[in-house]
Amino acid sequence: FGNVLVKAMIPQTVMEFIVNSISNKYVFLLILNLALLLVGMFMETVSAITILTPIILPVAVAFGINPIHLGIIMVLNLMIGVVSPPFGVVLFAINKVGEISFGRLVKAMVPWFIVLLAALAIVTMLPWTCTWLPSTMGLGGL
């Protein structure tokens, strides 16, 4: 799937459209969250990070988003994506290994999705939650 995306230049086209049509940092972050959640449902995390980071990072920096903040947003979104129905690959693994019906598994995950999405919203809208510790430790003027 990753090869198809790269060869079709879909990530570059989407980011180009976003840069040309969005002027607000928070609108960019919202669209980024939605896009990464969707990507996380279909792609492996490492592949998604490898393909998307070089495309997203310059745009995020242009909006004034700290690279550490962006990295944590990306990882959280992709992590939530791999456990999200209907295509989250981790759900299928749990379904087979745990011998639990898919419907029962999804029902059990709903409260956790709410918590994960709340954490994602907090991290996205309050960048200091990601950058406080590195800046306290004096790591690179973050």
PDB file of C-alpha atoms in Angstrom:
ATOM      1  CA  PHE A   1       0.000   0.000   0.000  1.00  0.00           C
ATOM      2  CA  GLY A   2       2.858   2.348   0.858  1.00  0.00           C
ATOM      3  CA  ASN A   3       4.489   1.771  -2.541  1.00  0.00           C
ATOM      4  CA  VAL A   4       1.265   2.660  -4.334  1.00  0.00           C
ATOM      5  CA  LEU A   5       0.946   5.897  -2.338  1.00  0.00           C
ATOM      6  CA  VAL A   6       4.529   6.931  -3.056  1.00  0.00           C
ATOM      7  CA  LYS A   7       4.397   6.113  -6.773  1.00  0.00           C
ATOM      8  CA  ALA A   8       1.104   7.962  -7.199  1.00  0.00           C
ATOM      9  CA  MET A   9       2.552  10.946  -5.262  1.00  0.00           C
ATOM     10  CA  ILE A  10      -0.616  11.087  -3.185  1.00  0.00           C
ATOM     11  CA  PRO A  11       1.015  12.373   0.044  1.00  0.00           C
ATOM     12  CA  GLN A  12       2.752  15.224  -1.790  1.00  0.00           C
ATOM     13  CA  THR A  13      -0.431  16.192  -3.626  1.00  0.00           C
ATOM     14  CA  VAL A  14      -2.499  16.215  -0.443  1.00  0.00           C
ATOM     15  CA  MET A  15       0.057  18.286   1.497  1.00  0.00           C
ATOM     16  CA  GLU A  16       0.375  20.735  -1.392  1.00  0.00           C
ATOM     17  CA  PHE A  17      -3.395  21.220  -1.359  1.00  0.00           C
ATOM     18  CA  ILE A  18      -3.393  21.714   2.421  1.00  0.00           C
ATOM     19  CA  VAL A  19      -0.596  24.289   2.317  1.00  0.00           C
ATOM     20  CA  ASN A  20      -2.354  26.273  -0.397  1.00  0.00           C
ATOM     21  CA  SER A  21      -5.770  26.272   1.264  1.00  0.00           C
ATOM     22  CA  ILE A  22      -5.116  26.554   5.023  1.00  0.00           C
ATOM     23  CA  SER A  23      -3.773  29.565   6.872  1.00  0.00           C
ATOM     24  CA  ASN A  24      -4.586  28.610  10.487  1.00  0.00           C
ATOM     25  CA  LYS A  25      -2.253  26.409  12.548  1.00  0.00           C
ATOM     26  CA  TYR A  26      -5.105  24.738  14.437  1.00  0.00           C
ATOM     27  CA  VAL A  27      -7.063  23.923  11.294  1.00  0.00           C
ATOM     28  CA  PHE A  28      -3.877  22.344   9.933  1.00  0.00           C
ATOM     29  CA  LEU A  29      -3.491  20.280  13.119  1.00  0.00           C
ATOM     30  CA  LEU A  30      -7.112  19.123  12.951  1.00  0.00           C
ATOM     31  CA  ILE A  31      -6.789  18.041   9.317  1.00  0.00           C
ATOM     32  CA  LEU A  32      -3.440  16.413  10.101  1.00  0.00           C
ATOM     33  CA  ASN A  33      -5.011  14.436  12.953  1.00  0.00           C
ATOM     34  CA  LEU A  34      -7.856  13.216  10.749  1.00  0.00           C
ATOM     35  CA  ALA A  35      -5.509  12.290   7.911  1.00  0.00           C
ATOM     36  CA  LEU A  36      -3.075  10.449  10.182  1.00  0.00           C
ATOM     37  CA  LEU A  37      -5.875   8.525  11.885  1.00  0.00           C
ATOM     38  CA  LEU A  38      -7.074   7.406   8.471  1.00  0.00           C
ATOM     39  CA  VAL A  39      -3.565   6.508   7.315  1.00  0.00           C
ATOM     40  CA  GLY A  40      -2.982   4.594  10.560  1.00  0.00           C
ATOM     41  CA  MET A  41      -5.948   2.347   9.792  1.00  0.00           C
ATOM     42  CA  PHE A  42      -4.458   1.208   6.481  1.00  0.00           C
ATOM     43  CA  MET A  43      -0.670   1.420   6.817  1.00  0.00           C
ATOM     44  CA  GLU A  44       1.913   0.093   9.214  1.00  0.00           C
ATOM     45  CA  THR A  45       3.217   2.766  11.577  1.00  0.00           C
ATOM     46  CA  VAL A  46       6.867   2.611  10.496  1.00  0.00           C
ATOM     47  CA  SER A  47       5.954   2.857   6.805  1.00  0.00           C
ATOM     48  CA  ALA A  48       3.613   5.776   7.446  1.00  0.00           C
ATOM     49  CA  ILE A  49       6.235   7.671   9.450  1.00  0.00           C
ATOM     50  CA  THR A  50       8.912   7.000   6.827  1.00  0.00           C
ATOM     51  CA  ILE A  51       6.728   8.164   3.945  1.00  0.00           C
ATOM     52  CA  LEU A  52       4.905  11.084   5.573  1.00  0.00           C
ATOM     53  CA  THR A  53       7.455  12.751   7.868  1.00  0.00           C
ATOM     54  CA  PRO A  54       9.565  14.322   5.087  1.00  0.00           C
ATOM     55  CA  ILE A  55       6.376  15.722   3.563  1.00  0.00           C
ATOM     56  CA  ILE A  56       4.624  16.918   6.732  1.00  0.00           C
ATOM     57  CA  LEU A  57       7.609  18.260   8.713  1.00  0.00           C
ATOM     58  CA  PRO A  58       8.415  21.307   6.533  1.00  0.00           C
ATOM     59  CA  VAL A  59       4.742  22.286   6.423  1.00  0.00           C
ATOM     60  CA  ALA A  60       4.386  21.933  10.197  1.00  0.00           C
ATOM     61  CA  VAL A  61       7.527  23.970  10.845  1.00  0.00           C
ATOM     62  CA  ALA A  62       6.164  26.676   8.512  1.00  0.00           C
ATOM     63  CA  PHE A  63       3.072  26.807  10.756  1.00  0.00           C
ATOM     64  CA  GLY A  64       5.343  27.171  13.817  1.00  0.00           C
ATOM     65  CA  ILE A  65       4.817  23.646  15.154  1.00  0.00           C
ATOM     66  CA  ASN A  66       7.672  22.202  17.194  1.00  0.00           C
ATOM     67  CA  PRO A  67       9.142  19.030  15.604  1.00  0.00           C
ATOM     68  CA  ILE A  68       8.871  17.129  18.920  1.00  0.00           C
ATOM     69  CA  HIS A  69       5.221  18.131  19.180  1.00  0.00           C
ATOM     70  CA  LEU A  70       4.638  16.980  15.594  1.00  0.00           C
ATOM     71  CA  GLY A  71       6.382  13.657  16.224  1.00  0.00           C
ATOM     72  CA  ILE A  72       4.236  12.895  19.241  1.00  0.00           C
ATOM     73  CA  ILE A  73       1.076  13.871  17.346  1.00  0.00           C
ATOM     74  CA  MET A  74       2.073  11.557  14.493  1.00  0.00           C
ATOM     75  CA  VAL A  75       2.845   8.598  16.747  1.00  0.00           C
ATOM     76  CA  LEU A  76      -0.363   9.021  18.778  1.00  0.00           C
ATOM     77  CA  ASN A  77      -2.512   9.251  15.652  1.00  0.00           C
ATOM     78  CA  LEU A  78      -0.918   6.251  14.003  1.00  0.00           C
ATOM     79  CA  MET A  79      -1.124   4.240  17.224  1.00  0.00           C
ATOM     80  CA  ILE A  80      -4.836   4.995  17.520  1.00  0.00           C
ATOM     81  CA  GLY A  81      -5.250   4.157  13.832  1.00  0.00           C
ATOM     82  CA  VAL A  82      -3.809   0.633  14.130  1.00  0.00           C
ATOM     83  CA  VAL A  83      -6.378  -0.250  16.804  1.00  0.00           C
ATOM     84  CA  SER A  84      -9.334   1.459  15.100  1.00  0.00           C
ATOM     85  CA  PRO A  85     -12.078  -0.467  13.358  1.00  0.00           C
ATOM     86  CA  PRO A  86     -12.788  -1.451  10.673  1.00  0.00           C
ATOM     87  CA  PHE A  87      -9.261  -1.918   9.291  1.00  0.00           C
ATOM     88  CA  GLY A  88      -6.931  -1.604  12.304  1.00  0.00           C
ATOM     89  CA  VAL A  89      -4.404  -4.393  11.886  1.00  0.00           C
ATOM     90  CA  VAL A  90      -3.942  -4.867  15.633  1.00  0.00           C
ATOM     91  CA  LEU A  91      -7.647  -5.610  16.033  1.00  0.00           C
ATOM     92  CA  PHE A  92      -7.355  -8.517  13.620  1.00  0.00           C
ATOM     93  CA  ALA A  93      -4.356  -9.898  15.514  1.00  0.00           C
ATOM     94  CA  ILE A  94      -6.184  -9.648  18.855  1.00  0.00           C
ATOM     95  CA  ASN A  95      -9.261 -11.190  17.250  1.00  0.00           C
ATOM     96  CA  LYS A  96      -7.328 -14.275  16.130  1.00  0.00           C
ATOM     97  CA  VAL A  97      -4.990 -14.696  19.103  1.00  0.00           C
ATOM     98  CA  GLY A  98      -7.616 -14.016  21.759  1.00  0.00           C
ATOM     99  CA  GLU A  99     -10.342 -15.904  19.905  1.00  0.00           C
ATOM    100  CA  ILE A 100     -12.723 -13.000  20.558  1.00  0.00           C
ATOM    101  CA  SER A 101     -15.419 -12.005  18.100  1.00  0.00           C
ATOM    102  CA  PHE A 102     -14.670  -8.815  16.216  1.00  0.00           C
ATOM    103  CA  GLY A 103     -17.892  -7.152  17.405  1.00  0.00           C
ATOM    104  CA  ARG A 104     -17.161  -7.922  21.052  1.00  0.00           C
ATOM    105  CA  LEU A 105     -13.616  -6.639  20.665  1.00  0.00           C
ATOM    106  CA  VAL A 106     -14.755  -3.358  19.116  1.00  0.00           C
ATOM    107  CA  LYS A 107     -17.341  -2.855  21.889  1.00  0.00           C
ATOM    108  CA  ALA A 108     -14.653  -3.393  24.519  1.00  0.00           C
ATOM    109  CA  MET A 109     -12.372  -0.869  22.795  1.00  0.00           C
ATOM    110  CA  VAL A 110     -14.881   2.023  22.715  1.00  0.00           C
ATOM    111  CA  PRO A 111     -14.054   3.427  26.194  1.00  0.00           C
ATOM    112  CA  TRP A 112     -10.357   3.248  25.374  1.00  0.00           C
ATOM    113  CA  PHE A 113     -10.890   5.094  22.088  1.00  0.00           C
ATOM    114  CA  ILE A 114     -12.580   7.907  23.984  1.00  0.00           C
ATOM    115  CA  VAL A 115      -9.618   8.184  26.356  1.00  0.00           C
ATOM    116  CA  LEU A 116      -7.093   7.990  23.509  1.00  0.00           C
ATOM    117  CA  LEU A 117      -8.902  10.651  21.474  1.00  0.00           C
ATOM    118  CA  ALA A 118      -9.111  12.925  24.538  1.00  0.00           C
ATOM    119  CA  ALA A 119      -5.364  12.496  25.095  1.00  0.00           C
ATOM    120  CA  LEU A 120      -4.754  13.245  21.420  1.00  0.00           C
ATOM    121  CA  ALA A 121      -6.843  16.432  21.647  1.00  0.00           C
ATOM    122  CA  ILE A 122      -4.924  17.575  24.736  1.00  0.00           C
ATOM    123  CA  VAL A 123      -1.536  16.871  23.170  1.00  0.00           C
ATOM    124  CA  THR A 124      -2.540  18.540  19.902  1.00  0.00           C
ATOM    125  CA  MET A 125      -3.942  21.741  21.395  1.00  0.00           C
ATOM    126  CA  LEU A 126      -1.481  22.113  24.286  1.00  0.00           C
ATOM    127  CA  PRO A 127       2.011  21.734  22.811  1.00  0.00           C
ATOM    128  CA  TRP A 128       3.697  22.347  26.160  1.00  0.00           C
ATOM    129  CA  THR A 129       2.511  18.879  27.238  1.00  0.00           C
ATOM    130  CA  CYS A 130       5.084  17.512  24.770  1.00  0.00           C
ATOM    131  CA  THR A 131       7.820  20.112  24.975  1.00  0.00           C
ATOM    132  CA  TRP A 132       7.913  20.936  28.683  1.00  0.00           C
ATOM    133  CA  LEU A 133      10.245  18.135  29.775  1.00  0.00           C
ATOM    134  CA  PRO A 134      12.773  18.493  26.920  1.00  0.00           C
ATOM    135  CA  SER A 135      12.924  22.267  27.449  1.00  0.00           C
ATOM    136  CA  THR A 136      13.282  21.799  31.228  1.00  0.00           C
ATOM    137  CA  MET A 137      16.221  19.493  30.570  1.00  0.00           C
ATOM    138  CA  GLY A 138      17.800  22.111  28.299  1.00  0.00           C
ATOM    139  CA  LEU A 139      17.590  20.003  25.164  1.00  0.00           C
ATOM    140  CA  GLY A 140      18.093  22.223  22.174  1.00  0.00           C
ATOM    141  CA  GLY A 141      15.972  25.302  22.804  1.00  0.00           C
ATOM    142  CA  LEU A 142      12.722  23.506  22.228  1.00  0.00           C
TER     143      LEU A 142
END
